[in-house]
GROMACS .gro file of C-alpha atoms in nm:
model
  362
    1MET     CA    1   0.000   0.000   0.000
    2ARG     CA    2   0.123   0.348  -0.089
    3VAL     CA    3   0.153   0.584   0.205
    4ASP     CA    4   0.129   0.908   0.010
    5ASP     CA    5  -0.205   0.869  -0.167
    6ASP     CA    6  -0.567   0.911  -0.055
    7GLY     CA    7  -0.474   1.218   0.153
    8LEU     CA    8  -0.357   0.994   0.437
    9LEU     CA    9  -0.045   1.194   0.526
   10GLN     CA   10  -0.225   1.526   0.503
   11ALA     CA   11  -0.494   1.393   0.737
   12LEU     CA   12  -0.226   1.271   0.978
   13HIS     CA   13  -0.047   1.605   1.003
   14SER     CA   14  -0.366   1.812   1.030
   15GLY     CA   15  -0.534   1.574   1.272
   16MET     CA   16  -0.430   1.755   1.589
   17PHE     CA   17  -0.641   2.054   1.482
   18GLU     CA   18  -0.958   1.851   1.424
   19THR     CA   19  -1.252   1.771   1.647
   20PRO     CA   20  -1.242   1.485   1.722
   21LEU     CA   21  -0.865   1.455   1.703
   22TRP     CA   22  -0.733   1.262   1.402
   23GLY     CA   23  -1.086   1.155   1.308
   24ASP     CA   24  -1.027   1.195   0.933
   25PHE     CA   25  -0.694   1.012   0.947
   26LEU     CA   26  -0.836   0.714   1.134
   27ASN     CA   27  -1.132   0.687   0.899
   28ARG     CA   28  -0.905   0.707   0.594
   29LEU     CA   29  -0.681   0.439   0.744
   30LEU     CA   30  -0.991   0.228   0.812
   31ALA     CA   31  -1.093   0.249   0.446
   32LYS     CA   32  -0.740   0.202   0.309
   33THR     CA   33  -0.658  -0.114   0.505
   34GLY     CA   34  -1.005  -0.269   0.505
   35ALA     CA   35  -0.994  -0.275   0.884
   36ARG     CA   36  -1.305  -0.288   1.099
   37PHE     CA   37  -1.146  -0.089   1.378
   38THR     CA   38  -0.854   0.155   1.391
   39THR     CA   39  -0.720   0.304   1.709
   40LEU     CA   40  -0.470   0.575   1.800
   41ILE     CA   41  -0.349   0.588   2.160
   42PHE     CA   42  -0.128   0.850   2.327
   43ARG     CA   43   0.008   0.725   2.655
   44PRO     CA   44   0.238   0.951   2.862
   45VAL     CA   45   0.427   0.843   3.171
   46ASP     CA   46   0.116   0.935   3.373
   47GLU     CA   47  -0.125   0.656   3.285
   48GLU     CA   48  -0.418   0.870   3.400
   49ALA     CA   49  -0.370   1.101   3.101
   50VAL     CA   50  -0.414   0.837   2.829
   51VAL     CA   51  -0.584   0.964   2.512
   52GLU     CA   52  -0.765   0.694   2.314
   53LEU     CA   53  -0.907   0.767   1.968
   54HIS     CA   54  -1.073   0.525   1.730
   55ALA     CA   55  -1.271   0.479   1.411
   56GLY     CA   56  -1.502   0.192   1.331
   57LYS     CA   57  -1.737   0.000   1.554
   58PRO     CA   58  -1.629   0.040   1.920
   59PRO     CA   59  -1.643  -0.244   2.173
   60MET     CA   60  -1.983  -0.321   2.320
   61ASP     CA   61  -2.078  -0.128   2.634
   62ASP     CA   62  -2.054  -0.426   2.866
   63VAL     CA   63  -1.709  -0.514   2.729
   64ARG     CA   64  -1.592  -0.155   2.764
   65LYS     CA   65  -1.717  -0.152   3.122
   66LEU     CA   66  -1.532  -0.474   3.193
   67PHE     CA   67  -1.196  -0.369   3.053
   68VAL     CA   68  -1.182   0.011   3.045
   69GLU     CA   69  -1.366   0.114   3.359
   70SER     CA   70  -1.187  -0.156   3.558
   71ASN     CA   71  -0.857   0.000   3.441
   72LEU     CA   72  -0.753  -0.315   3.257
   73ARG     CA   73  -0.790  -0.141   2.921
   74ASP     CA   74  -0.621  -0.328   2.640
   75PRO     CA   75  -0.396  -0.575   2.827
   76PHE     CA   76  -0.153  -0.648   2.544
   77PRO     CA   77   0.216  -0.569   2.623
   78TYR     CA   78   0.247  -0.261   2.403
   79HIS     CA   79   0.523  -0.111   2.620
   80LEU     CA   80   0.746  -0.400   2.520
   81MET     CA   81   0.707  -0.330   2.150
   82ARG     CA   82   1.018  -0.209   1.972
   83PRO     CA   83   0.954   0.138   1.829
   84ASP     CA   84   0.885   0.175   1.454
   85ARG     CA   85   0.817  -0.195   1.399
   86ALA     CA   86   0.473  -0.329   1.310
   87TYR     CA   87   0.356  -0.623   1.524
   88SER     CA   88   0.091  -0.881   1.445
   89LEU     CA   89  -0.172  -1.003   1.690
   90GLU     CA   90   0.011  -1.336   1.728
   91GLU     CA   91   0.325  -1.154   1.841
   92LEU     CA   92   0.136  -0.963   2.111
   93LEU     CA   93  -0.111  -1.226   2.230
   94ASP     CA   94   0.017  -1.461   2.496
   95PRO     CA   95  -0.222  -1.761   2.519
   96SER     CA   96  -0.100  -1.830   2.872
   97ASP     CA   97  -0.205  -1.485   2.994
   98PRO     CA   98  -0.570  -1.506   3.113
   99ARG     CA   99  -0.628  -1.130   3.086
  100GLN     CA  100  -0.505  -1.117   2.728
  101GLN     CA  101  -0.703  -1.427   2.635
  102ALA     CA  102  -1.018  -1.285   2.795
  103PHE     CA  103  -0.978  -0.956   2.610
  104TYR     CA  104  -0.933  -1.137   2.280
  105GLU     CA  105  -1.235  -1.362   2.334
  106LYS     CA  106  -1.474  -1.104   2.482
  107ALA     CA  107  -1.369  -0.779   2.318
  108MET     CA  108  -1.223  -0.876   1.980
  109LEU     CA  109  -1.380  -1.198   1.856
  110PRO     CA  110  -1.744  -1.079   1.887
  111LEU     CA  111  -1.654  -0.791   1.652
  112GLY     CA  112  -1.475  -1.017   1.405
  113LEU     CA  113  -1.135  -0.875   1.497
  114THR     CA  114  -0.923  -1.184   1.440
  115ASN     CA  115  -0.619  -1.006   1.298
  116MET     CA  116  -0.432  -0.693   1.396
  117ARG     CA  117  -0.129  -0.487   1.307
  118SER     CA  118   0.004  -0.236   1.561
  119ILE     CA  119   0.304  -0.004   1.577
  120ARG     CA  120   0.460   0.198   1.857
  121VAL     CA  121   0.633   0.537   1.819
  122THR     CA  122   0.809   0.727   2.097
  123GLU     CA  123   0.930   1.085   2.157
  124PRO     CA  124   1.198   1.215   2.396
  125GLY     CA  125   0.951   1.377   2.636
  126GLY     CA  126   0.811   1.041   2.744
  127ILE     CA  127   0.490   1.017   2.543
  128ASP     CA  128   0.429   0.699   2.342
  129LEU     CA  129   0.194   0.656   2.048
  130TRP     CA  130   0.032   0.334   1.934
  131LEU     CA  131  -0.149   0.300   1.604
  132GLY     CA  132  -0.342  -0.018   1.536
  133CYS     CA  133  -0.561  -0.169   1.265
  134SER     CA  134  -0.787  -0.460   1.358
  135GLY     CA  135  -1.008  -0.673   1.135
  136ASP     CA  136  -1.028  -1.009   0.964
  137ARG     CA  137  -0.795  -1.173   0.715
  138SER     CA  138  -0.751  -0.851   0.518
  139ILE     CA  139  -0.530  -0.720   0.799
  140GLY     CA  140  -0.200  -0.876   0.702
  141SER     CA  141   0.148  -0.793   0.586
  142ALA     CA  142   0.033  -0.507   0.359
  143ALA     CA  143  -0.124  -0.327   0.656
  144GLY     CA  144   0.192  -0.387   0.855
  145ALA     CA  145   0.406  -0.241   0.577
  146LEU     CA  146   0.182   0.066   0.565
  147LEU     CA  147   0.218   0.123   0.940
  148THR     CA  148   0.596   0.084   0.911
  149ALA     CA  149   0.605   0.340   0.629
  150LEU     CA  150   0.393   0.575   0.843
  151ALA     CA  151   0.633   0.553   1.141
  152PRO     CA  152   0.850   0.860   1.061
  153HIS     CA  153   0.537   1.066   0.994
  154LEU     CA  154   0.378   0.940   1.314
  155ARG     CA  155   0.690   1.050   1.502
  156ILE     CA  156   0.658   1.403   1.363
  157ALA     CA  157   0.288   1.413   1.450
  158LEU     CA  158   0.364   1.283   1.799
  159ARG     CA  159   0.637   1.541   1.857
  160SER     CA  160   0.408   1.820   1.738
  161TYR     CA  161   0.121   1.695   1.955
  162ALA     CA  162   0.345   1.663   2.262
  163THR     CA  163   0.485   2.015   2.209
  164LEU     CA  164   0.136   2.158   2.168
  165GLU     CA  165   0.009   1.985   2.481
  166ARG     CA  166   0.305   2.109   2.687
  167GLU     CA  167   0.246   2.463   2.564
  168ARG     CA  168  -0.122   2.433   2.648
  169PHE     CA  169  -0.032   2.319   2.998
  170ARG     CA  170   0.219   2.601   3.043
  171SER     CA  171  -0.034   2.851   2.910
  172ALA     CA  172  -0.302   2.722   3.148
  173VAL     CA  173  -0.070   2.743   3.449
  174THR     CA  174   0.047   3.090   3.347
  175GLY     CA  175  -0.314   3.198   3.302
  176GLN     CA  176  -0.404   3.069   3.649
  177ALA     CA  177  -0.105   3.254   3.799
  178PHE     CA  178  -0.201   3.577   3.625
  179ASP     CA  179  -0.559   3.537   3.739
  180ARG     CA  180  -0.463   3.467   4.101
  181LEU     CA  181  -0.229   3.764   4.100
  182LYS     CA  182  -0.516   3.974   3.958
  183MET     CA  183  -0.317   4.032   3.641
  184GLY     CA  184  -0.401   4.002   3.274
  185TRP     CA  185  -0.309   4.144   2.938
  186LEU     CA  186  -0.449   4.258   2.607
  187SER     CA  187  -0.294   4.361   2.278
  188LEU     CA  188  -0.384   4.674   2.083
  189ASP     CA  189  -0.325   4.799   1.731
  190ALA     CA  190  -0.228   5.156   1.643
  191GLU     CA  191  -0.595   5.262   1.648
  192CYS     CA  192  -0.639   5.136   2.006
  193ARG     CA  193  -0.845   4.841   1.882
  194ILE     CA  194  -0.833   4.522   2.087
  195ILE     CA  195  -0.668   4.228   1.906
  196ASP     CA  196  -0.647   3.972   2.185
  197VAL     CA  197  -0.742   3.969   2.552
  198THR     CA  198  -0.714   3.730   2.847
  199ASP     CA  199  -1.029   3.608   3.019
  200ASN     CA  200  -0.976   3.799   3.342
  201VAL     CA  201  -0.938   4.128   3.155
  202ALA     CA  202  -1.253   4.046   2.960
  203GLN     CA  203  -1.428   4.017   3.298
  204LEU     CA  204  -1.298   4.364   3.382
  205PHE     CA  205  -1.484   4.492   3.075
  206GLN     CA  206  -1.806   4.353   3.222
  207TRP     CA  207  -1.769   4.582   3.521
  208GLY     CA  208  -1.784   4.868   3.271
  209MET     CA  209  -1.640   5.119   3.517
  210LEU     CA  210  -1.269   5.151   3.440
  211LEU     CA  211  -1.225   5.003   3.092
  212ARG     CA  212  -1.471   4.895   2.830
  213ARG     CA  213  -1.479   4.757   2.478
  214GLY     CA  214  -1.618   5.036   2.260
  215ARG     CA  215  -1.729   5.050   1.899
  216TYR     CA  216  -1.508   4.869   1.650
  217ASP     CA  217  -1.344   4.687   1.947
  218ARG     CA  218  -1.170   5.001   2.063
  219LEU     CA  219  -1.035   5.003   2.422
  220VAL     CA  220  -1.202   5.293   2.602
  221PRO     CA  221  -1.076   5.400   2.949
  222ALA     CA  222  -1.336   5.564   3.172
  223SER     CA  223  -1.105   5.862   3.220
  224PRO     CA  224  -1.101   6.094   2.913
  225ALA     CA  225  -0.752   6.213   3.013
  226ILE     CA  226  -0.617   5.856   3.016
  227ASP     CA  227  -0.796   5.789   2.686
  228ARG     CA  228  -0.615   6.082   2.522
  229GLN     CA  229  -0.279   5.979   2.667
  230LEU     CA  230  -0.326   5.618   2.556
  231THR     CA  231  -0.420   5.724   2.202
  232ALA     CA  232  -0.110   5.942   2.172
  233LEU     CA  233   0.109   5.669   2.322
  234LEU     CA  234  -0.005   5.409   2.068
  235LYS     CA  235   0.061   5.644   1.779
  236ASN     CA  236   0.413   5.686   1.915
  237PHE     CA  237   0.459   5.309   1.954
  238ALA     CA  238   0.352   5.258   1.592
  239VAL     CA  239   0.659   5.452   1.470
  240ASN     CA  240   0.895   5.388   1.760
  241ARG     CA  241   0.903   5.035   1.904
  242ASP     CA  242   1.181   5.137   2.142
  243ALA     CA  243   0.966   5.397   2.315
  244ARG     CA  244   0.943   5.389   2.693
  245PRO     CA  245   0.650   5.197   2.850
  246GLN     CA  246   0.401   5.405   3.045
  247ALA     CA  247   0.200   5.320   3.356
  248PHE     CA  248  -0.150   5.445   3.440
  249ASN     CA  249  -0.350   5.423   3.761
  250LEU     CA  250  -0.713   5.347   3.676
  251SER     CA  251  -0.854   5.328   4.028
  252LYS     CA  252  -0.735   5.359   4.386
  253ASP     CA  253  -1.022   5.170   4.553
  254PRO     CA  254  -1.019   4.897   4.440
  255TRP     CA  255  -0.664   4.939   4.315
  256VAL     CA  256  -0.633   4.886   3.938
  257GLU     CA  257  -0.338   4.992   3.725
  258MET     CA  258  -0.207   4.922   3.378
  259LEU     CA  259   0.129   4.922   3.206
  260VAL     CA  260   0.136   4.990   2.831
  261THR     CA  261   0.446   4.853   2.656
  262PRO     CA  262   0.548   4.857   2.288
  263VAL     CA  263   0.552   4.526   2.099
  264GLN     CA  264   0.911   4.448   2.007
  265ASN     CA  265   0.838   4.158   1.769
  266PRO     CA  266   0.488   4.143   1.623
  267ALA     CA  267   0.559   3.838   1.406
  268PHE     CA  268   0.299   3.559   1.412
  269ALA     CA  269   0.065   3.768   1.627
  270GLY     CA  270  -0.221   3.710   1.383
  271SER     CA  271  -0.384   3.889   1.092
  272LYS     CA  272  -0.375   4.222   1.276
  273THR     CA  273  -0.049   4.387   1.380
  274PRO     CA  274  -0.027   4.480   1.750
  275VAL     CA  275   0.174   4.783   1.853
  276ALA     CA  276   0.124   4.751   2.230
  277ILE     CA  277   0.070   4.498   2.506
  278VAL     CA  278  -0.127   4.631   2.801
  279TYR     CA  279  -0.069   4.457   3.132
  280ILE     CA  280  -0.347   4.515   3.384
  281SER     CA  281  -0.312   4.449   3.754
  282GLY     CA  282  -0.619   4.494   3.964
  283ASP     CA  283  -0.793   4.403   4.284
  284ARG     CA  284  -1.154   4.292   4.265
  285ARG     CA  285  -1.199   4.360   4.634
  286SER     CA  286  -1.249   4.698   4.794
  287GLN     CA  287  -1.022   4.856   5.052
  288ALA     CA  288  -1.272   4.761   5.325
  289ASP     CA  289  -1.258   4.393   5.218
  290ARG     CA  290  -0.878   4.395   5.228
  291CYS     CA  291  -0.874   4.555   5.572
  292ASP     CA  292  -1.103   4.279   5.701
  293GLN     CA  293  -0.862   4.021   5.560
  294LEU     CA  294  -0.566   4.191   5.729
  295VAL     CA  295  -0.754   4.168   6.059
  296ASP     CA  296  -0.794   3.793   6.005
  297LEU     CA  297  -0.442   3.738   5.875
  298PHE     CA  298  -0.230   3.934   6.121
  299GLY     CA  299  -0.462   3.993   6.417
  300LEU     CA  300  -0.473   4.368   6.358
  301LEU     CA  301  -0.739   4.594   6.498
  302PRO     CA  302  -0.965   4.748   6.228
  303SER     CA  303  -0.801   5.089   6.273
  304GLU     CA  304  -0.456   4.930   6.242
  305ALA     CA  305  -0.564   4.732   5.936
  306ARG     CA  306  -0.683   5.047   5.758
  307LEU     CA  307  -0.348   5.213   5.819
  308ALA     CA  308  -0.155   4.899   5.719
  309TRP     CA  309  -0.340   4.877   5.389
  310MET     CA  310  -0.267   5.239   5.307
  311LEU     CA  311   0.100   5.194   5.396
  312ALA     CA  312   0.108   4.886   5.172
  313GLN     CA  313   0.016   5.109   4.878
  314ALA     CA  314   0.353   5.286   4.932
  315THR     CA  315   0.177   5.582   5.094
  316SER     CA  316   0.383   5.779   5.346
  317ILE     CA  317   0.271   5.770   5.706
  318THR     CA  318   0.193   6.142   5.693
  319GLU     CA  319  -0.029   6.101   5.386
  320ALA     CA  320  -0.197   5.795   5.536
  321ALA     CA  321  -0.267   5.975   5.864
  322GLU     CA  322  -0.424   6.266   5.678
  323ALA     CA  323  -0.640   6.036   5.463
  324LEU     CA  324  -0.763   5.844   5.769
  325GLY     CA  325  -0.821   6.152   5.984
  326LEU     CA  326  -0.547   6.061   6.233
  327THR     CA  327  -0.273   6.264   6.382
  328VAL     CA  328   0.075   6.172   6.269
  329GLU     CA  329   0.163   6.071   6.627
  330THR     CA  330  -0.137   5.835   6.646
  331ALA     CA  331  -0.046   5.688   6.309
  332ARG     CA  332   0.310   5.629   6.428
  333ASN     CA  333   0.180   5.449   6.740
  334TYR     CA  334  -0.043   5.233   6.520
  335SER     CA  335   0.246   5.158   6.288
  336LYS     CA  336   0.459   5.024   6.574
  337LYS     CA  337   0.183   4.778   6.661
  338ILE     CA  338   0.145   4.687   6.293
  339TYR     CA  339   0.518   4.615   6.260
  340ALA     CA  340   0.512   4.401   6.573
  341LYS     CA  341   0.211   4.195   6.462
  342THR     CA  342   0.329   4.144   6.103
  343GLY     CA  343   0.697   4.097   6.186
  344ALA     CA  344   0.796   4.383   5.953
  345ARG     CA  345   1.110   4.580   6.038
  346GLY     CA  346   1.017   4.888   5.842
  347HIS     CA  347   0.787   5.040   5.584
  348ALA     CA  348   0.944   4.864   5.284
  349GLU     CA  349   0.925   4.524   5.447
  350LEU     CA  350   0.563   4.588   5.550
  351VAL     CA  351   0.476   4.656   5.186
  352ARG     CA  352   0.645   4.330   5.082
  353ILE     CA  353   0.479   4.122   5.355
  354ILE     CA  354   0.128   4.245   5.282
  355LEU     CA  355   0.148   4.241   4.904
  356THR     CA  356   0.310   3.896   4.888
  357SER     CA  357   0.081   3.742   5.151
  358VAL     CA  358  -0.223   3.529   5.061
  359LEU     CA  359  -0.407   3.855   4.995
  360ALA     CA  360  -0.231   3.856   4.659
  361ILE     CA  361  -0.411   3.538   4.550
  362SER     CA  362  -0.732   3.559   4.753
   0.00000   0.00000   0.00000
């Protein structure tokens, strides 16, 4: 059998972008080999993350319950298969193994799966791939030769799939970290139109108070002054990618700020060209909520917690006293108690302790 006709290779390399994964490839392989059942299995070191794909008639529900839900799965010794070599059913089936014999008799024979060819491919990251064709007498040496010819292409597909899955995992973890740290980002073009945005910033739009998505997807700050500054800044970024980033405070209670930075390398960003990445750091909770949490966390009195929160915003003790209606002497007395209860040895350390405590991810 030729490996490069019937669109088989194209289906293999585009399969990771399909839903379901590799559905077209498995169906084409089913038709090409005359198999009744084709299966593609990705099995990483963590057996809990096995991905099983198939085309053709699946095992009956009671058989699936017996073997899959009981974690027996397919009991054949696939891990012992030498990579890039096609194996027949006779080479994998041990008649003396009761589990293998039971699987053959209860899961394969009722579906007419008396012959099989299977191949294993590996990649350096620890993920294995198994591709199998099962059927009757038509599944013979020609099917095995096809699987062998597919091996180098399977290895490329496996490497691409493993890389994509690792990047998805890294992206998910990074997204969770940004969300817990109340951070997010969006990209803008030279006309201040939104190109891409993280979920937590999209939620900020729903508040509709500080930032919103305007007509034609334009980012619109609530402050007209900030809107004018942002528009001018993006025009500058469009002609000068080495321009200095600029920070804006959007709200003091709750605290929300953004940093607008020029895009140094816009390649592969999509059909639209971004000129700026906007990083947004915000607190969904009010100052009163944070003061209550400081009371719980450090055993502060409410009056001490209010002062501690203001000091944590890098406010001087004189400014904090004035904002809270305290005398500077009273504020200094409170601050001594705050330092004692939090273990801080000064203003800078107090800022670090509060802003890196669990309040940052609460």
